[in-house]
Amino acid sequence: MAISLNPPERLIPVSGIRLATAAAGLRYKDRDDLVLMELSEPARTAALFTTNRFCAAPVVVARQHLAAVQPRYLLINAGNANAGLGAQGLADAQQCCAALARACGCQENEILPFSTGVIGERLPVEKITAHYTRLAQALGEDAWLAAAQAIMTTDTVCKGLSRQVELDGQTVTMTGIAKGAGMIRPDMATMLAFVATDLEADPEELEQLSRQAVRQSFHCITVDGDTSTNDACVLVATARSGARFSALSPQARADFSEALNSLYLSLAQAIVRDGEGITKFVCVRIEQARSEAEAREIAFSIAHSPLVKTSAFASDPNWGRIVAAAARTPHGGLEMDRLSLHINTVPVIENGQPAPGYTEAAGVRAMQGDELEYRLQLGLGTASARIWTTDLSHEYVKINAEYRT
């Protein structure tokens, strides 16, 4: 059950980007599962990929191709990860790119492949390549919503968002889509995200903007603590708006960065809100830490605790589990008599003891909604961090137990 998340009704086209979708029947019946995205010259692309060392074949190939040349096409399939297959997986990914290059009249390394789905099953190359001619003929600017739907796996809601911002008198558009619901953890989680803007930016600027946006969004989410083999986040700048990032005023550059960061954060939170089997959307906020790194590590320790997550599912204000999860991190110096905890707006602990006037009934009432915030103040410094996560339900276990059946 998605928490306060509705599918987009329309996504704004980005000049210089054309898309098409097809139903290749890779795993799902009666729905599109293949996307072709064309990037017109002089588009520039930055991408971040999973840090999981067991990375999938398309990740290996995409990294190699992006290091060699700016891409002209992105090829995305859902339902099959093409992971864990060694040389065969690499050959299949390369064959998909080679056939598409012939169909579209470009070089093989101008194509970036992306796959998501089941690990360890060979990619049905022929099912994919059979659609290339029709995909190339169907390319259009207004197919973002269809693409958002086609890249879904266990998602229950398609995820996409558009923003437009005025920069020094020029309108700049950005649109992004993402998929992901389970096997979600920072360092790209099991998700794919594709964002495009009609701003002009050189590769170095784009890389910096991408890393900054990801750090504040996709690196701040977790559903179950598992990082996938196929994750990628792509940012494309098509240079069609007439606005160039380096030529903007300082305020306009800040405005663009803020809008881009906001779009990334909304997409990242949409993944958590659509987490597999969830009933709670949870923000873990750590304050008064000595460093951001300390705050993030403690926040993730709480967010990943099965005991904390199951308490959230039960609407049980079991604050001892939250404190215990915080205290198991290797950072020294945590002192119980400095800790304060709020669940939503209800003070639960002050200086290491139950807050004056706190009652179990008040805690239960605070836990009843489908959105929770655990705000833990450490009393050690001024640094802070926020992580977004979920509860852990019976339905999550069922979904993942039956994923391949």
mmCIF file of N, CA and C in Angstrom, residues 331-400:
data_model
loop_
_atom_site.group_PDB
_atom_site.id
_atom_site.type_symbol
_atom_site.label_atom_id
_atom_site.label_comp_id
_atom_site.label_asym_id
_atom_site.label_seq_id
_atom_site.Cartn_x
_atom_site.Cartn_y
_atom_site.Cartn_z
ATOM 1 N N HIS A 331 30.276 4.613 17.028
ATOM 2 C CA HIS A 331 30.642 5.938 17.518
ATOM 3 C C HIS A 331 30.599 5.963 19.038
ATOM 4 N N GLY A 332 31.689 6.382 19.651
ATOM 5 C CA GLY A 332 31.731 6.481 21.102
ATOM 6 C C GLY A 332 31.157 7.802 21.576
ATOM 7 N N GLY A 333 30.878 7.883 22.843
ATOM 8 C CA GLY A 333 30.450 9.142 23.423
ATOM 9 C C GLY A 333 28.974 9.291 23.641
ATOM 10 N N LEU A 334 28.148 8.382 23.121
ATOM 11 C CA LEU A 334 26.718 8.469 23.374
ATOM 12 C C LEU A 334 26.451 8.239 24.850
ATOM 13 N N GLU A 335 25.719 9.161 25.429
ATOM 14 C CA GLU A 335 25.393 9.053 26.855
ATOM 15 C C GLU A 335 23.890 9.112 27.015
ATOM 16 N N MET A 336 23.343 8.129 27.724
ATOM 17 C CA MET A 336 21.900 8.022 27.860
ATOM 18 C C MET A 336 21.306 9.275 28.486
ATOM 19 N N ASP A 337 22.007 9.867 29.427
ATOM 20 C CA ASP A 337 21.414 11.011 30.123
ATOM 21 C C ASP A 337 21.425 12.285 29.285
ATOM 22 N N ARG A 338 21.947 12.220 28.049
ATOM 23 C CA ARG A 338 21.892 13.356 27.132
ATOM 24 C C ARG A 338 20.788 13.196 26.078
ATOM 25 N N LEU A 339 20.238 12.000 25.935
ATOM 26 C CA LEU A 339 19.319 11.709 24.835
ATOM 27 C C LEU A 339 17.919 12.244 25.088
ATOM 28 N N SER A 340 17.333 12.766 24.010
ATOM 29 C CA SER A 340 15.920 13.141 24.029
ATOM 30 C C SER A 340 15.279 12.606 22.756
ATOM 31 N N LEU A 341 14.031 12.150 22.872
ATOM 32 C CA LEU A 341 13.350 11.524 21.746
ATOM 33 C C LEU A 341 11.921 12.024 21.644
ATOM 34 N N HIS A 342 11.524 12.394 20.426
ATOM 35 C CA HIS A 342 10.135 12.684 20.104
ATOM 36 C C HIS A 342 9.637 11.674 19.084
ATOM 37 N N ILE A 343 8.413 11.212 19.246
ATOM 38 C CA ILE A 343 7.719 10.472 18.202
ATOM 39 C C ILE A 343 6.648 11.413 17.667
ATOM 40 N N ASN A 344 6.819 11.823 16.410
ATOM 41 C CA ASN A 344 6.045 12.937 15.866
ATOM 42 C C ASN A 344 6.202 14.124 16.819
ATOM 43 N N THR A 345 5.159 14.687 17.347
ATOM 44 C CA THR A 345 5.307 15.851 18.234
ATOM 45 C C THR A 345 5.295 15.478 19.704
ATOM 46 N N VAL A 346 5.216 14.201 20.016
ATOM 47 C CA VAL A 346 5.087 13.769 21.416
ATOM 48 C C VAL A 346 6.465 13.564 22.033
ATOM 49 N N PRO A 347 6.828 14.303 23.095
ATOM 50 C CA PRO A 347 8.100 14.064 23.783
ATOM 51 C C PRO A 347 8.034 12.749 24.563
ATOM 52 N N VAL A 348 8.974 11.864 24.267
ATOM 53 C CA VAL A 348 8.986 10.533 24.884
ATOM 54 C C VAL A 348 10.088 10.414 25.919
ATOM 55 N N ILE A 349 11.292 10.903 25.569
ATOM 56 C CA ILE A 349 12.433 10.869 26.483
ATOM 57 C C ILE A 349 12.998 12.277 26.595
ATOM 58 N N GLU A 350 13.368 12.664 27.768
ATOM 59 C CA GLU A 350 14.124 13.899 28.002
ATOM 60 C C GLU A 350 15.281 13.570 28.924
ATOM 61 N N ASN A 351 16.502 13.865 28.440
ATOM 62 C CA ASN A 351 17.704 13.606 29.211
ATOM 63 C C ASN A 351 17.765 12.165 29.715
ATOM 64 N N GLY A 352 17.408 11.242 28.824
ATOM 65 C CA GLY A 352 17.573 9.838 29.111
ATOM 66 C C GLY A 352 16.487 9.194 29.935
ATOM 67 N N GLN A 353 15.450 9.950 30.284
ATOM 68 C CA GLN A 353 14.373 9.410 31.111
ATOM 69 C C GLN A 353 13.034 9.717 30.452
ATOM 70 N N PRO A 354 11.997 8.944 30.811
ATOM 71 C CA PRO A 354 10.673 9.269 30.265
ATOM 72 C C PRO A 354 10.340 10.736 30.485
ATOM 73 N N ALA A 355 9.842 11.395 29.434
ATOM 74 C CA ALA A 355 9.531 12.818 29.516
ATOM 75 C C ALA A 355 8.433 13.054 30.548
ATOM 76 N N PRO A 356 8.488 14.178 31.270
ATOM 77 C CA PRO A 356 7.426 14.485 32.237
ATOM 78 C C PRO A 356 6.050 14.481 31.567
ATOM 79 N N GLY A 357 5.148 13.753 32.150
ATOM 80 C CA GLY A 357 3.798 13.684 31.618
ATOM 81 C C GLY A 357 3.601 12.675 30.505
ATOM 82 N N TYR A 358 4.702 12.032 30.053
ATOM 83 C CA TYR A 358 4.539 11.044 28.976
ATOM 84 C C TYR A 358 3.783 9.823 29.475
ATOM 85 N N THR A 359 2.879 9.356 28.640
ATOM 86 C CA THR A 359 2.150 8.125 28.959
ATOM 87 C C THR A 359 2.194 7.195 27.759
ATOM 88 N N GLU A 360 2.037 5.904 28.029
ATOM 89 C CA GLU A 360 2.002 4.926 26.955
ATOM 90 C C GLU A 360 0.862 5.224 25.990
ATOM 91 N N ALA A 361 -0.242 5.689 26.533
ATOM 92 C CA ALA A 361 -1.405 6.002 25.694
ATOM 93 C C ALA A 361 -1.073 7.132 24.716
ATOM 94 N N ALA A 362 -0.317 8.128 25.185
ATOM 95 C CA ALA A 362 0.082 9.225 24.301
ATOM 96 C C ALA A 362 1.002 8.717 23.201
ATOM 97 N N GLY A 363 1.906 7.796 23.559
ATOM 98 C CA GLY A 363 2.796 7.223 22.563
ATOM 99 C C GLY A 363 2.048 6.410 21.519
ATOM 100 N N VAL A 364 1.072 5.636 21.953
ATOM 101 C CA VAL A 364 0.272 4.836 21.024
ATOM 102 C C VAL A 364 -0.486 5.741 20.072
ATOM 103 N N ARG A 365 -1.037 6.834 20.589
ATOM 104 C CA ARG A 365 -1.763 7.764 19.719
ATOM 105 C C ARG A 365 -0.828 8.363 18.671
ATOM 106 N N ALA A 366 0.408 8.676 19.069
ATOM 107 C CA ALA A 366 1.368 9.259 18.132
ATOM 108 C C ALA A 366 1.748 8.283 17.016
ATOM 109 N N MET A 367 1.647 6.988 17.303
ATOM 110 C CA MET A 367 2.049 5.961 16.339
ATOM 111 C C MET A 367 0.931 5.567 15.386
ATOM 112 N N GLN A 368 -0.253 6.093 15.551
ATOM 113 C CA GLN A 368 -1.406 5.587 14.800
ATOM 114 C C GLN A 368 -1.409 5.979 13.331
ATOM 115 N N GLY A 369 -0.846 7.113 12.994
ATOM 116 C CA GLY A 369 -0.899 7.560 11.606
ATOM 117 C C GLY A 369 -0.005 6.730 10.700
ATOM 118 N N ASP A 370 -0.098 6.973 9.393
ATOM 119 C CA ASP A 370 0.753 6.231 8.463
ATOM 120 C C ASP A 370 2.048 6.964 8.138
ATOM 121 N N GLU A 371 2.279 8.131 8.781
ATOM 122 C CA GLU A 371 3.548 8.837 8.651
ATOM 123 C C GLU A 371 4.101 9.121 10.034
ATOM 124 N N LEU A 372 5.343 8.688 10.272
ATOM 125 C CA LEU A 372 5.975 8.838 11.576
ATOM 126 C C LEU A 372 7.292 9.583 11.453
ATOM 127 N N GLU A 373 7.649 10.287 12.520
ATOM 128 C CA GLU A 373 8.995 10.852 12.628
ATOM 129 C C GLU A 373 9.553 10.491 13.989
ATOM 130 N N TYR A 374 10.731 9.866 13.983
ATOM 131 C CA TYR A 374 11.488 9.644 15.204
ATOM 132 C C TYR A 374 12.584 10.710 15.235
ATOM 133 N N ARG A 375 12.503 11.625 16.176
ATOM 134 C CA ARG A 375 13.512 12.696 16.288
ATOM 135 C C ARG A 375 14.330 12.482 17.544
ATOM 136 N N LEU A 376 15.574 12.067 17.343
ATOM 137 C CA LEU A 376 16.461 11.736 18.459
ATOM 138 C C LEU A 376 17.551 12.795 18.554
ATOM 139 N N GLN A 377 17.622 13.453 19.687
ATOM 140 C CA GLN A 377 18.645 14.468 19.949
ATOM 141 C C GLN A 377 19.717 13.857 20.844
ATOM 142 N N LEU A 378 20.979 13.959 20.385
ATOM 143 C CA LEU A 378 22.067 13.275 21.078
ATOM 144 C C LEU A 378 22.720 14.121 22.156
ATOM 145 N N GLY A 379 22.577 15.448 22.086
ATOM 146 C CA GLY A 379 23.191 16.308 23.082
ATOM 147 C C GLY A 379 24.702 16.364 22.986
ATOM 148 N N LEU A 380 25.256 16.177 21.783
ATOM 149 C CA LEU A 380 26.706 16.117 21.620
ATOM 150 C C LEU A 380 27.274 17.230 20.745
ATOM 151 N N GLY A 381 26.472 17.787 19.844
ATOM 152 C CA GLY A 381 26.995 18.774 18.911
ATOM 153 C C GLY A 381 25.883 19.444 18.139
ATOM 154 N N THR A 382 26.177 19.864 16.909
ATOM 155 C CA THR A 382 25.207 20.630 16.118
ATOM 156 C C THR A 382 24.863 19.975 14.781
ATOM 157 N N ALA A 383 25.460 18.838 14.466
ATOM 158 C CA ALA A 383 25.228 18.195 13.176
ATOM 159 C C ALA A 383 23.923 17.399 13.200
ATOM 160 N N SER A 384 23.362 17.181 12.003
ATOM 161 C CA SER A 384 22.087 16.468 11.916
ATOM 162 C C SER A 384 22.029 15.677 10.617
ATOM 163 N N ALA A 385 21.032 14.789 10.520
ATOM 164 C CA ALA A 385 20.796 14.003 9.307
ATOM 165 C C ALA A 385 19.367 13.487 9.343
ATOM 166 N N ARG A 386 18.797 13.264 8.149
ATOM 167 C CA ARG A 386 17.469 12.666 8.027
ATOM 168 C C ARG A 386 17.528 11.491 7.066
ATOM 169 N N ILE A 387 16.901 10.401 7.454
ATOM 170 C CA ILE A 387 16.790 9.207 6.625
ATOM 171 C C ILE A 387 15.319 8.824 6.565
ATOM 172 N N TRP A 388 14.878 8.390 5.364
ATOM 173 C CA TRP A 388 13.481 7.981 5.215
ATOM 174 C C TRP A 388 13.408 6.478 5.027
ATOM 175 N N THR A 389 12.508 5.834 5.767
ATOM 176 C CA THR A 389 12.405 4.387 5.746
ATOM 177 C C THR A 389 10.951 3.964 5.933
ATOM 178 N N THR A 390 10.744 2.692 6.258
ATOM 179 C CA THR A 390 9.401 2.121 6.347
ATOM 180 C C THR A 390 9.313 1.193 7.561
ATOM 181 N N ASP A 391 8.109 0.696 7.784
ATOM 182 C CA ASP A 391 7.940 -0.391 8.735
ATOM 183 C C ASP A 391 8.227 -1.714 8.035
ATOM 184 N N LEU A 392 8.055 -2.809 8.743
ATOM 185 C CA LEU A 392 8.259 -4.151 8.202
ATOM 186 C C LEU A 392 7.011 -4.965 8.495
ATOM 187 N N SER A 393 6.329 -5.368 7.437
ATOM 188 C CA SER A 393 5.006 -5.980 7.583
ATOM 189 C C SER A 393 4.992 -7.434 7.136
ATOM 190 N N HIS A 394 3.883 -8.121 7.444
ATOM 191 C CA HIS A 394 3.669 -9.475 6.927
ATOM 192 C C HIS A 394 3.706 -9.463 5.402
ATOM 193 N N GLU A 395 3.141 -8.425 4.803
ATOM 194 C CA GLU A 395 3.034 -8.369 3.345
ATOM 195 C C GLU A 395 4.406 -8.273 2.689
ATOM 196 N N TYR A 396 5.356 -7.574 3.324
ATOM 197 C CA TYR A 396 6.721 -7.516 2.784
ATOM 198 C C TYR A 396 7.307 -8.919 2.679
ATOM 199 N N VAL A 397 7.147 -9.704 3.731
ATOM 200 C CA VAL A 397 7.660 -11.074 3.716
ATOM 201 C C VAL A 397 6.989 -11.878 2.606
ATOM 202 N N LYS A 398 5.681 -11.726 2.465
ATOM 203 C CA LYS A 398 4.939 -12.475 1.454
ATOM 204 C C LYS A 398 5.401 -12.112 0.042
ATOM 205 N N ILE A 399 5.546 -10.807 -0.220
ATOM 206 C CA ILE A 399 5.959 -10.349 -1.548
ATOM 207 C C ILE A 399 7.313 -10.940 -1.918
ATOM 208 N N ASN A 400 8.246 -10.892 -0.988
ATOM 209 C CA ASN A 400 9.605 -11.350 -1.298
ATOM 210 C C ASN A 400 9.739 -12.869 -1.241
#
